[in-house]
mmCIF file of C-alpha atoms in Angstrom:
data_model
loop_
_atom_site.group_PDB
_atom_site.id
_atom_site.type_symbol
_atom_site.label_atom_id
_atom_site.label_comp_id
_atom_site.label_asym_id
_atom_site.label_seq_id
_atom_site.Cartn_x
_atom_site.Cartn_y
_atom_site.Cartn_z
ATOM 1 C CA MET Q 108 149.074 -82.529 -47.015
ATOM 2 C CA THR Q 109 146.535 -80.302 -48.765
ATOM 3 C CA ALA Q 110 144.038 -78.064 -46.984
ATOM 4 C CA SER Q 111 141.136 -80.256 -48.057
ATOM 5 C CA SER Q 112 142.794 -83.451 -46.778
ATOM 6 C CA THR Q 113 143.748 -81.703 -43.528
ATOM 7 C CA PHE Q 114 140.130 -80.911 -42.761
ATOM 8 C CA ASN Q 115 139.214 -84.567 -43.339
ATOM 9 C CA THR Q 116 141.609 -85.800 -40.628
ATOM 10 C CA ASN Q 117 140.093 -86.208 -37.191
ATOM 11 C CA PHE Q 118 142.075 -86.500 -33.958
ATOM 12 C CA LYS Q 119 141.857 -90.308 -33.767
ATOM 13 C CA GLN Q 120 143.077 -90.651 -37.350
ATOM 14 C CA TYR Q 121 145.894 -88.204 -36.679
ATOM 15 C CA LEU Q 122 147.114 -90.178 -33.670
ATOM 16 C CA GLU Q 123 146.906 -93.484 -35.558
ATOM 17 C CA THR Q 124 148.801 -92.300 -38.646
ATOM 18 C CA THR Q 125 151.386 -89.834 -37.322
ATOM 19 C CA GLN Q 126 154.999 -90.930 -37.049
ATOM 20 C CA PHE Q 127 156.651 -89.730 -33.848
ATOM 21 C CA LYS Q 128 160.462 -89.919 -33.735
ATOM 22 C CA GLY Q 129 160.333 -92.438 -36.577
ATOM 23 C CA SER Q 130 157.688 -94.734 -35.125
ATOM 24 C CA ALA Q 131 153.995 -94.788 -34.345
ATOM 25 C CA ILE Q 132 152.619 -92.930 -31.310
ATOM 26 C CA PRO Q 133 152.416 -95.502 -28.463
ATOM 27 C CA ALA Q 134 148.941 -97.029 -28.177
ATOM 28 C CA GLY Q 135 148.718 -96.140 -24.498
ATOM 29 C CA LEU Q 136 149.420 -92.476 -25.191
ATOM 30 C CA GLN Q 137 146.846 -92.497 -27.992
ATOM 31 C CA GLU Q 138 144.279 -93.948 -25.589
ATOM 32 C CA LEU Q 139 144.968 -91.265 -22.979
ATOM 33 C CA LEU Q 140 144.932 -88.316 -25.412
ATOM 34 C CA LEU Q 141 141.703 -89.530 -26.993
ATOM 35 C CA ALA Q 142 140.084 -89.775 -23.554
ATOM 36 C CA VAL Q 143 141.151 -86.193 -22.794
ATOM 37 C CA SER Q 144 139.809 -84.933 -26.140
ATOM 38 C CA HIS Q 145 136.466 -86.707 -25.658
ATOM 39 C CA THR Q 146 136.095 -85.195 -22.200
ATOM 40 C CA CYS Q 147 136.935 -81.705 -23.506
ATOM 41 C CA SER Q 148 134.316 -82.152 -26.232
ATOM 42 C CA THR Q 149 131.750 -82.838 -23.506
ATOM 43 C CA LEU Q 150 133.041 -79.924 -21.430
ATOM 44 C CA SER Q 151 132.759 -77.605 -24.447
ATOM 45 C CA HIS Q 152 129.038 -78.377 -24.555
ATOM 46 C CA GLU Q 153 128.675 -77.730 -20.808
ATOM 47 C CA VAL Q 154 130.506 -74.395 -21.071
ATOM 48 C CA ALA Q 155 128.320 -73.342 -24.013
ATOM 49 C CA GLN Q 156 125.122 -74.063 -22.052
ATOM 50 C CA GLY Q 157 126.193 -71.914 -19.080
ATOM 51 C CA ALA Q 158 123.253 -70.177 -17.451
ATOM 52 C CA LEU Q 159 120.725 -72.314 -19.366
ATOM 53 C CA ILE Q 160 121.539 -75.280 -17.149
ATOM 54 C CA GLY Q 161 122.559 -73.339 -14.035
ATOM 55 C CA LEU Q 162 126.326 -73.733 -14.324
ATOM 56 C CA LEU Q 163 127.412 -70.117 -13.839
ATOM 57 C CA GLY Q 164 128.508 -68.568 -10.548
ATOM 58 C CA SER Q 165 130.553 -69.603 -7.546
ATOM 59 C CA ALA Q 166 130.452 -73.132 -6.176
ATOM 60 C CA GLY Q 167 130.838 -71.747 -2.637
ATOM 61 C CA THR Q 168 134.033 -73.758 -2.132
ATOM 62 C CA GLY Q 169 137.781 -73.179 -2.385
ATOM 63 C CA ASN Q 170 140.522 -75.213 -4.020
ATOM 64 C CA VAL Q 171 143.797 -76.307 -2.451
ATOM 65 C CA GLN Q 172 145.315 -72.855 -3.109
ATOM 66 C CA GLY Q 173 142.442 -71.143 -1.300
ATOM 67 C CA GLU Q 174 140.971 -69.717 -4.507
ATOM 68 C CA VAL Q 175 137.206 -69.518 -4.931
ATOM 69 C CA GLN Q 176 135.945 -72.297 -7.170
ATOM 70 C CA GLN Q 177 133.337 -71.699 -9.842
ATOM 71 C CA LYS Q 178 130.649 -74.323 -10.439
ATOM 72 C CA LEU Q 179 132.257 -75.197 -13.749
ATOM 73 C CA ASP Q 180 135.665 -75.641 -12.038
ATOM 74 C CA VAL Q 181 134.229 -78.497 -10.028
ATOM 75 C CA ILE Q 182 132.310 -79.986 -12.958
ATOM 76 C CA ALA Q 183 135.332 -79.795 -15.273
ATOM 77 C CA ASN Q 184 137.553 -81.481 -12.693
ATOM 78 C CA ASP Q 185 135.058 -84.306 -12.132
ATOM 79 C CA LEU Q 186 134.505 -84.777 -15.872
ATOM 80 C CA LEU Q 187 138.225 -85.102 -16.568
ATOM 81 C CA ILE Q 188 138.748 -87.567 -13.737
ATOM 82 C CA ASP Q 189 135.807 -89.694 -14.909
ATOM 83 C CA GLY Q 190 136.888 -89.408 -18.527
ATOM 84 C CA VAL Q 191 140.423 -90.777 -18.074
ATOM 85 C CA GLN Q 192 140.138 -93.141 -15.118
ATOM 86 C CA GLY Q 193 139.393 -96.079 -17.398
ATOM 87 C CA CYS Q 194 142.607 -95.658 -19.395
ATOM 88 C CA ARG Q 195 144.746 -98.763 -18.994
ATOM 89 C CA SER Q 196 147.836 -96.696 -19.815
ATOM 90 C CA LEU Q 197 147.319 -94.265 -16.908
ATOM 91 C CA ALA Q 198 149.086 -94.694 -13.559
ATOM 92 C CA GLY Q 199 147.776 -91.572 -11.858
ATOM 93 C CA LEU Q 200 146.621 -88.004 -12.258
ATOM 94 C CA ALA Q 201 146.978 -84.648 -10.530
ATOM 95 C CA SER Q 202 144.792 -81.574 -10.789
ATOM 96 C CA GLU Q 203 145.158 -77.925 -9.838
ATOM 97 C CA GLU Q 204 141.886 -78.365 -7.953
ATOM 98 C CA MET Q 205 143.039 -81.292 -5.772
ATOM 99 C CA GLU Q 206 145.573 -81.333 -2.956
ATOM 100 C CA PHE Q 207 146.985 -84.786 -3.672
ATOM 101 C CA PRO Q 208 147.485 -86.985 -6.745
ATOM 102 C CA LEU Q 209 144.894 -89.609 -7.505
ATOM 103 C CA PRO Q 210 145.923 -93.213 -8.298
ATOM 104 C CA VAL Q 211 143.879 -94.969 -10.967
ATOM 105 C CA GLN Q 212 143.261 -98.605 -11.840
ATOM 106 C CA GLY Q 213 145.367 -98.571 -15.014
ATOM 107 C CA THR Q 214 148.489 -100.681 -15.331
ATOM 108 C CA GLY Q 215 150.422 -98.232 -17.511
ATOM 109 C CA ASP Q 216 153.082 -95.676 -16.677
ATOM 110 C CA TYR Q 217 151.597 -92.381 -17.900
ATOM 111 C CA LEU Q 218 150.825 -89.515 -15.511
ATOM 112 C CA LEU Q 219 148.306 -86.804 -16.372
ATOM 113 C CA LEU Q 220 148.321 -83.301 -14.890
ATOM 114 C CA PHE Q 221 145.681 -80.719 -15.721
ATOM 115 C CA ASP Q 222 144.145 -77.359 -15.002
ATOM 116 C CA PRO Q 223 140.532 -78.342 -15.672
ATOM 117 C CA LEU Q 224 139.239 -74.844 -16.370
ATOM 118 C CA ASP Q 225 141.827 -72.099 -16.765
ATOM 119 C CA GLY Q 226 140.478 -68.533 -16.616
ATOM 120 C CA SER Q 227 137.359 -69.582 -14.724
ATOM 121 C CA SER Q 228 136.941 -66.090 -13.232
ATOM 122 C CA ASN Q 229 135.877 -65.103 -16.787
ATOM 123 C CA ILE Q 230 133.068 -67.666 -17.023
ATOM 124 C CA ASP Q 231 130.275 -65.314 -16.024
ATOM 125 C CA VAL Q 232 131.298 -62.645 -18.577
ATOM 126 C CA ASN Q 233 131.493 -65.083 -21.532
ATOM 127 C CA VAL Q 234 135.230 -64.699 -22.186
ATOM 128 C CA SER Q 235 137.281 -67.588 -23.605
ATOM 129 C CA ILE Q 236 138.456 -70.125 -21.032
ATOM 130 C CA GLY Q 237 140.137 -73.504 -21.431
ATOM 131 C CA THR Q 238 141.612 -76.771 -20.230
ATOM 132 C CA ILE Q 239 145.412 -77.268 -20.011
ATOM 133 C CA PHE Q 240 147.012 -80.708 -19.763
ATOM 134 C CA SER Q 241 150.446 -82.305 -19.474
ATOM 135 C CA VAL Q 242 151.553 -85.944 -19.752
ATOM 136 C CA LEU Q 243 154.606 -87.384 -17.991
ATOM 137 C CA LYS Q 244 155.957 -90.900 -17.682
ATOM 138 C CA LYS Q 245 156.255 -92.526 -14.258
ATOM 139 C CA GLN Q 246 159.919 -93.269 -13.629
ATOM 140 C CA ASP Q 247 159.239 -96.517 -11.730
ATOM 141 C CA PRO Q 248 156.062 -98.145 -13.122
ATOM 142 C CA THR Q 249 156.129 -100.948 -10.508
ATOM 143 C CA ALA Q 250 156.108 -98.726 -7.395
ATOM 144 C CA SER Q 251 152.961 -97.341 -5.759
ATOM 145 C CA LEU Q 252 152.015 -93.806 -6.781
ATOM 146 C CA GLN Q 253 153.732 -90.993 -4.887
ATOM 147 C CA THR Q 254 153.599 -87.216 -5.191
ATOM 148 C CA THR Q 255 157.300 -87.276 -6.057
ATOM 149 C CA ASP Q 256 156.497 -89.217 -9.249
ATOM 150 C CA PHE Q 257 155.090 -85.975 -10.661
ATOM 151 C CA LEU Q 258 157.992 -83.733 -9.625
ATOM 152 C CA LEU Q 259 159.851 -83.819 -12.925
ATOM 153 C CA SER Q 260 161.084 -80.935 -15.035
ATOM 154 C CA GLY Q 261 159.122 -79.871 -18.098
ATOM 155 C CA ARG Q 262 161.733 -81.621 -20.273
ATOM 156 C CA HIS Q 263 160.179 -84.928 -19.161
ATOM 157 C CA GLN Q 264 156.807 -84.135 -20.735
ATOM 158 C CA VAL Q 265 155.833 -86.585 -23.478
ATOM 159 C CA ALA Q 266 152.791 -84.546 -24.505
ATOM 160 C CA ALA Q 267 151.109 -81.265 -23.609
ATOM 161 C CA GLY Q 268 148.254 -79.194 -24.875
ATOM 162 C CA TYR Q 269 145.223 -77.090 -24.196
ATOM 163 C CA VAL Q 270 141.640 -76.756 -25.361
ATOM 164 C CA VAL Q 271 140.251 -73.219 -25.584
ATOM 165 C CA TYR Q 272 136.472 -72.784 -25.404
ATOM 166 C CA GLY Q 273 135.781 -69.639 -27.442
ATOM 167 C CA PRO Q 274 133.966 -68.786 -30.682
ATOM 168 C CA GLN Q 275 135.357 -72.153 -31.771
ATOM 169 C CA THR Q 276 136.614 -74.933 -29.514
ATOM 170 C CA THR Q 277 140.246 -75.416 -30.514
ATOM 171 C CA MET Q 278 142.900 -77.810 -29.251
ATOM 172 C CA ALA Q 279 146.669 -77.288 -29.514
ATOM 173 C CA LEU Q 280 148.928 -80.296 -29.004
ATOM 174 C CA THR Q 281 152.635 -81.127 -28.976
ATOM 175 C CA LEU Q 282 154.284 -84.518 -28.695
ATOM 176 C CA GLY Q 283 157.746 -83.000 -28.852
ATOM 177 C CA GLU Q 284 157.960 -82.629 -32.618
ATOM 178 C CA GLY Q 285 156.171 -79.348 -33.367
ATOM 179 C CA VAL Q 286 152.670 -78.096 -32.596
ATOM 180 C CA VAL Q 287 149.401 -78.966 -34.327
ATOM 181 C CA MET Q 288 145.900 -77.541 -33.868
ATOM 182 C CA PHE Q 289 142.442 -79.070 -34.112
ATOM 183 C CA THR Q 290 138.952 -77.526 -34.046
ATOM 184 C CA LEU Q 291 135.884 -79.274 -32.645
ATOM 185 C CA ASN Q 292 133.203 -80.182 -35.180
ATOM 186 C CA LYS Q 293 130.173 -79.730 -32.954
ATOM 187 C CA VAL Q 294 128.016 -81.829 -35.266
ATOM 188 C CA THR Q 295 130.167 -84.963 -35.049
ATOM 189 C CA GLY Q 296 131.794 -84.223 -31.667
ATOM 190 C CA GLU Q 297 135.238 -84.836 -33.212
ATOM 191 C CA PHE Q 298 138.327 -82.644 -33.224
ATOM 192 C CA VAL Q 299 139.481 -82.023 -36.813
ATOM 193 C CA LEU Q 300 143.042 -81.100 -37.831
ATOM 194 C CA ILE Q 301 143.307 -77.467 -39.018
ATOM 195 C CA LYS Q 302 147.005 -76.490 -38.658
ATOM 196 C CA HIS Q 303 150.320 -78.293 -39.078
ATOM 197 C CA ALA Q 304 153.666 -76.996 -37.805
ATOM 198 C CA VAL Q 305 152.440 -73.938 -35.861
ATOM 199 C CA GLU Q 306 155.216 -71.352 -35.630
ATOM 200 C CA ILE Q 307 155.683 -68.239 -33.486
ATOM 201 C CA ALA Q 308 157.475 -65.376 -35.242
ATOM 202 C CA HIS Q 309 160.826 -64.590 -33.572
ATOM 203 C CA SER Q 310 160.007 -60.865 -33.334
ATOM 204 C CA THR Q 311 156.738 -59.156 -32.484
ATOM 205 C CA LYS Q 312 154.987 -55.854 -31.865
ATOM 206 C CA GLU Q 313 152.489 -57.183 -29.341
ATOM 207 C CA PHE Q 314 152.623 -57.961 -25.638
ATOM 208 C CA ALA Q 315 150.133 -59.106 -23.007
ATOM 209 C CA ILE Q 316 150.325 -58.169 -19.345
ATOM 210 C CA ASN Q 317 148.070 -56.795 -16.598
ATOM 211 C CA MET Q 318 149.149 -53.135 -16.645
ATOM 212 C CA SER Q 319 147.292 -52.324 -13.418
ATOM 213 C CA ASN Q 320 150.061 -54.137 -11.523
ATOM 214 C CA MET Q 321 152.904 -52.123 -13.072
ATOM 215 C CA ARG Q 322 153.859 -50.408 -9.819
ATOM 216 C CA HIS Q 323 154.417 -53.824 -8.210
ATOM 217 C CA TRP Q 324 156.718 -55.373 -10.846
ATOM 218 C CA ALA Q 325 160.449 -55.933 -10.604
ATOM 219 C CA GLU Q 326 162.637 -53.403 -12.404
ATOM 220 C CA PRO Q 327 163.493 -55.610 -15.442
ATOM 221 C CA VAL Q 328 159.809 -56.073 -16.310
ATOM 222 C CA ARG Q 329 159.055 -52.363 -15.863
ATOM 223 C CA ARG Q 330 162.017 -51.520 -18.084
ATOM 224 C CA TYR Q 331 160.815 -53.852 -20.819
ATOM 225 C CA VAL Q 332 157.229 -52.577 -20.756
ATOM 226 C CA ASP Q 333 158.350 -48.932 -20.597
ATOM 227 C CA GLU Q 334 160.343 -49.478 -23.777
ATOM 228 C CA CYS Q 335 157.341 -51.073 -25.484
ATOM 229 C CA LEU Q 336 155.119 -48.170 -24.480
ATOM 230 C CA ALA Q 337 157.653 -45.621 -25.769
ATOM 231 C CA GLY Q 338 157.039 -46.921 -29.293
ATOM 232 C CA VAL Q 339 158.844 -45.473 -32.306
ATOM 233 C CA SER Q 340 160.170 -42.572 -30.229
ATOM 234 C CA GLY Q 341 161.911 -44.937 -27.787
ATOM 235 C CA GLU Q 342 164.781 -47.380 -27.805
ATOM 236 C CA ARG Q 343 162.816 -50.126 -29.573
ATOM 237 C CA ASP Q 344 162.013 -47.881 -32.551
ATOM 238 C CA LYS Q 345 158.634 -49.533 -33.174
ATOM 239 C CA ASP Q 346 155.087 -49.256 -31.862
ATOM 240 C CA PHE Q 347 153.666 -52.104 -29.762
ATOM 241 C CA ASN Q 348 150.065 -53.144 -29.171
ATOM 242 C CA MET Q 349 148.988 -54.436 -25.775
ATOM 243 C CA ARG Q 350 146.448 -57.240 -25.267
ATOM 244 C CA TRP Q 351 145.215 -58.778 -22.011
ATOM 245 C CA ILE Q 352 142.388 -61.311 -21.692
ATOM 246 C CA ALA Q 353 143.198 -62.509 -18.152
ATOM 247 C CA SER Q 354 142.749 -66.104 -19.261
ATOM 248 C CA MET Q 355 146.148 -67.723 -19.792
ATOM 249 C CA VAL Q 356 144.846 -70.293 -22.253
ATOM 250 C CA ALA Q 357 143.290 -67.564 -24.407
ATOM 251 C CA ASP Q 358 146.317 -65.266 -24.201
ATOM 252 C CA VAL Q 359 148.727 -68.081 -25.109
ATOM 253 C CA HIS Q 360 146.464 -69.218 -27.930
ATOM 254 C CA ARG Q 361 146.785 -65.729 -29.403
ATOM 255 C CA VAL Q 362 150.596 -65.929 -29.084
ATOM 256 C CA LEU Q 363 150.653 -69.282 -30.874
ATOM 257 C CA SER Q 364 148.264 -67.990 -33.547
ATOM 258 C CA ARG Q 365 149.968 -64.676 -34.398
ATOM 259 C CA GLY Q 366 153.020 -64.183 -32.216
ATOM 260 C CA GLY Q 367 153.559 -61.899 -29.248
ATOM 261 C CA VAL Q 368 154.631 -62.096 -25.611
ATOM 262 C CA PHE Q 369 152.588 -63.152 -22.568
ATOM 263 C CA MET Q 370 153.816 -62.081 -19.125
ATOM 264 C CA TYR Q 371 152.570 -62.931 -15.656
ATOM 265 C CA PRO Q 372 155.606 -61.850 -13.613
ATOM 266 C CA TRP Q 373 156.477 -61.868 -9.940
ATOM 267 C CA ASP Q 374 155.305 -58.785 -8.061
ATOM 268 C CA GLN Q 375 156.067 -57.343 -4.645
ATOM 269 C CA ARG Q 376 152.580 -57.656 -3.179
ATOM 270 C CA GLU Q 377 153.401 -61.238 -2.190
ATOM 271 C CA PRO Q 378 157.207 -61.219 -2.283
ATOM 272 C CA HIS Q 379 157.494 -64.713 -0.777
ATOM 273 C CA LYS Q 380 155.691 -66.205 -3.775
ATOM 274 C CA PRO Q 381 157.816 -66.677 -6.916
ATOM 275 C CA GLY Q 382 154.763 -66.062 -9.077
ATOM 276 C CA LYS Q 383 151.054 -66.640 -9.518
ATOM 277 C CA LEU Q 384 150.769 -69.391 -12.140
ATOM 278 C CA ARG Q 385 151.275 -73.074 -11.365
ATOM 279 C CA LEU Q 386 154.444 -74.643 -12.756
ATOM 280 C CA MET Q 387 153.056 -78.163 -13.246
ATOM 281 C CA TYR Q 388 149.575 -77.390 -14.552
ATOM 282 C CA GLU Q 389 150.059 -74.187 -16.540
ATOM 283 C CA ALA Q 390 153.657 -73.045 -17.046
ATOM 284 C CA ASN Q 391 155.222 -76.364 -18.075
ATOM 285 C CA PRO Q 392 152.642 -77.453 -20.674
ATOM 286 C CA MET Q 393 152.405 -73.952 -22.153
ATOM 287 C CA SER Q 394 156.213 -73.645 -22.250
ATOM 288 C CA PHE Q 395 156.464 -76.997 -24.040
ATOM 289 C CA LEU Q 396 154.004 -75.802 -26.693
ATOM 290 C CA VAL Q 397 155.712 -72.416 -27.094
ATOM 291 C CA GLU Q 398 159.208 -73.933 -27.402
ATOM 292 C CA GLN Q 399 157.975 -76.465 -29.947
ATOM 293 C CA ALA Q 400 156.522 -73.592 -31.983
ATOM 294 C CA GLY Q 401 159.876 -71.806 -32.041
ATOM 295 C CA GLY Q 402 159.324 -69.481 -29.092
ATOM 296 C CA ALA Q 403 160.820 -69.407 -25.604
ATOM 297 C CA SER Q 404 159.666 -69.322 -21.989
ATOM 298 C CA THR Q 405 161.413 -68.054 -18.847
ATOM 299 C CA ASN Q 406 160.803 -67.069 -15.251
ATOM 300 C CA GLY Q 407 163.446 -64.353 -15.747
ATOM 301 C CA GLU Q 408 166.324 -66.361 -14.309
ATOM 302 C CA GLN Q 409 166.058 -69.671 -16.170
ATOM 303 C CA LEU Q 410 164.056 -71.473 -18.821
ATOM 304 C CA ILE Q 411 160.845 -72.734 -17.259
ATOM 305 C CA MET Q 412 161.248 -76.172 -18.859
ATOM 306 C CA ASP Q 413 164.533 -76.635 -16.944
ATOM 307 C CA MET Q 414 163.059 -75.958 -13.515
ATOM 308 C CA ILE Q 415 162.965 -78.893 -11.088
ATOM 309 C CA PRO Q 416 159.703 -78.703 -9.093
ATOM 310 C CA THR Q 417 159.817 -79.184 -5.352
ATOM 311 C CA GLU Q 418 156.064 -79.402 -4.733
ATOM 312 C CA LEU Q 419 152.964 -80.326 -6.701
ATOM 313 C CA HIS Q 420 151.308 -76.904 -6.622
ATOM 314 C CA GLU Q 421 154.466 -74.807 -7.016
ATOM 315 C CA ARG Q 422 154.014 -71.312 -8.424
ATOM 316 C CA VAL Q 423 156.242 -69.528 -10.895
ATOM 317 C CA SER Q 424 156.700 -66.260 -12.751
ATOM 318 C CA VAL Q 425 155.968 -66.743 -16.474
ATOM 319 C CA MET Q 426 157.153 -64.847 -19.546
ATOM 320 C CA LEU Q 427 156.743 -66.641 -22.873
ATOM 321 C CA GLY Q 428 156.344 -66.043 -26.593
ATOM 322 C CA SER Q 429 158.444 -64.655 -29.438
ATOM 323 C CA LYS Q 430 162.062 -65.655 -28.936
ATOM 324 C CA GLU Q 431 163.742 -62.274 -29.450
ATOM 325 C CA GLU Q 432 161.541 -60.644 -26.818
ATOM 326 C CA ILE Q 433 162.061 -63.413 -24.260
ATOM 327 C CA GLU Q 434 165.829 -63.195 -24.781
ATOM 328 C CA ARG Q 435 165.610 -59.446 -24.141
ATOM 329 C CA LEU Q 436 163.663 -60.029 -20.924
ATOM 330 C CA GLN Q 437 166.240 -62.589 -19.801
ATOM 331 C CA GLN Q 438 169.004 -60.096 -20.555
ATOM 332 C CA TYR Q 439 167.321 -57.394 -18.456
ATOM 333 C CA HIS Q 440 166.887 -59.774 -15.542
ATOM 334 C CA ALA Q 441 170.543 -60.829 -15.763
ATOM 335 C CA GLN Q 442 171.663 -57.187 -15.742
ATOM 336 C CA ALA Q 443 169.503 -56.447 -12.706
#
């Protein structure tokens, strides 16, 4: 496909014409993904308006994890629910902002999980934020919806992606056969294909982590970062750059776009918590994308995609990106 023909392919056309594992993408999955993309197009407009329509600042409420919700957190969650509830292919949905799953009127067997607005603490300072989503299949389509229907490993995902609201609004998507990217044409309101077969370089000279927490990390993570900071005079024999946006969707988008490593590890301030990020809404969909682009993702002890969740809002340590670096981090954790 040439560059000119790529930019003439919108998301609907892509879903209708792409062969997935030798056959067309199921109509029900097309319907659901289109509904998500249309909602994110609307949300992109809301995010861009910000203070002009009074959407900045705290909503004065907390989510199920006790975190302060921003006004746009609430709006994004409501928009996504309204945008997909009419999908006949959808059996139920779950959100980082809601305590329990929500059954819908559809007769299908797809389950949607989403973080409606990742990085929302950055809204007021105009830093890139985004929406992360994951699609599973309900194991028993005839039974009533239960929380346990969602508690499947990341290997069960049939689709995953994110939309990052930045200088451009860009969507990354995987159906299990590579990663593609689309950018929103704000004139037509359509997502247009811009990249086929996104790949993450196996090696890198760039890492992303919140250095202010260094004193709280486990020894394997400190060892890895110390080596990166030592540069050409240290064991790694090369200089590294550090980046940190504090918006997972933006940091991972950079990794997919030019390689690197993103780390949000366990730390000793809350030793009973295995990590900060949510397995079902953030770690699994991002790990699916990263693996499909040739990278890897781990919590230090095992591949994130292999983890069996025990609760809907389970937290996890996350290290993902260029494969050689993730293998090194796994090695250091094994040695420790």
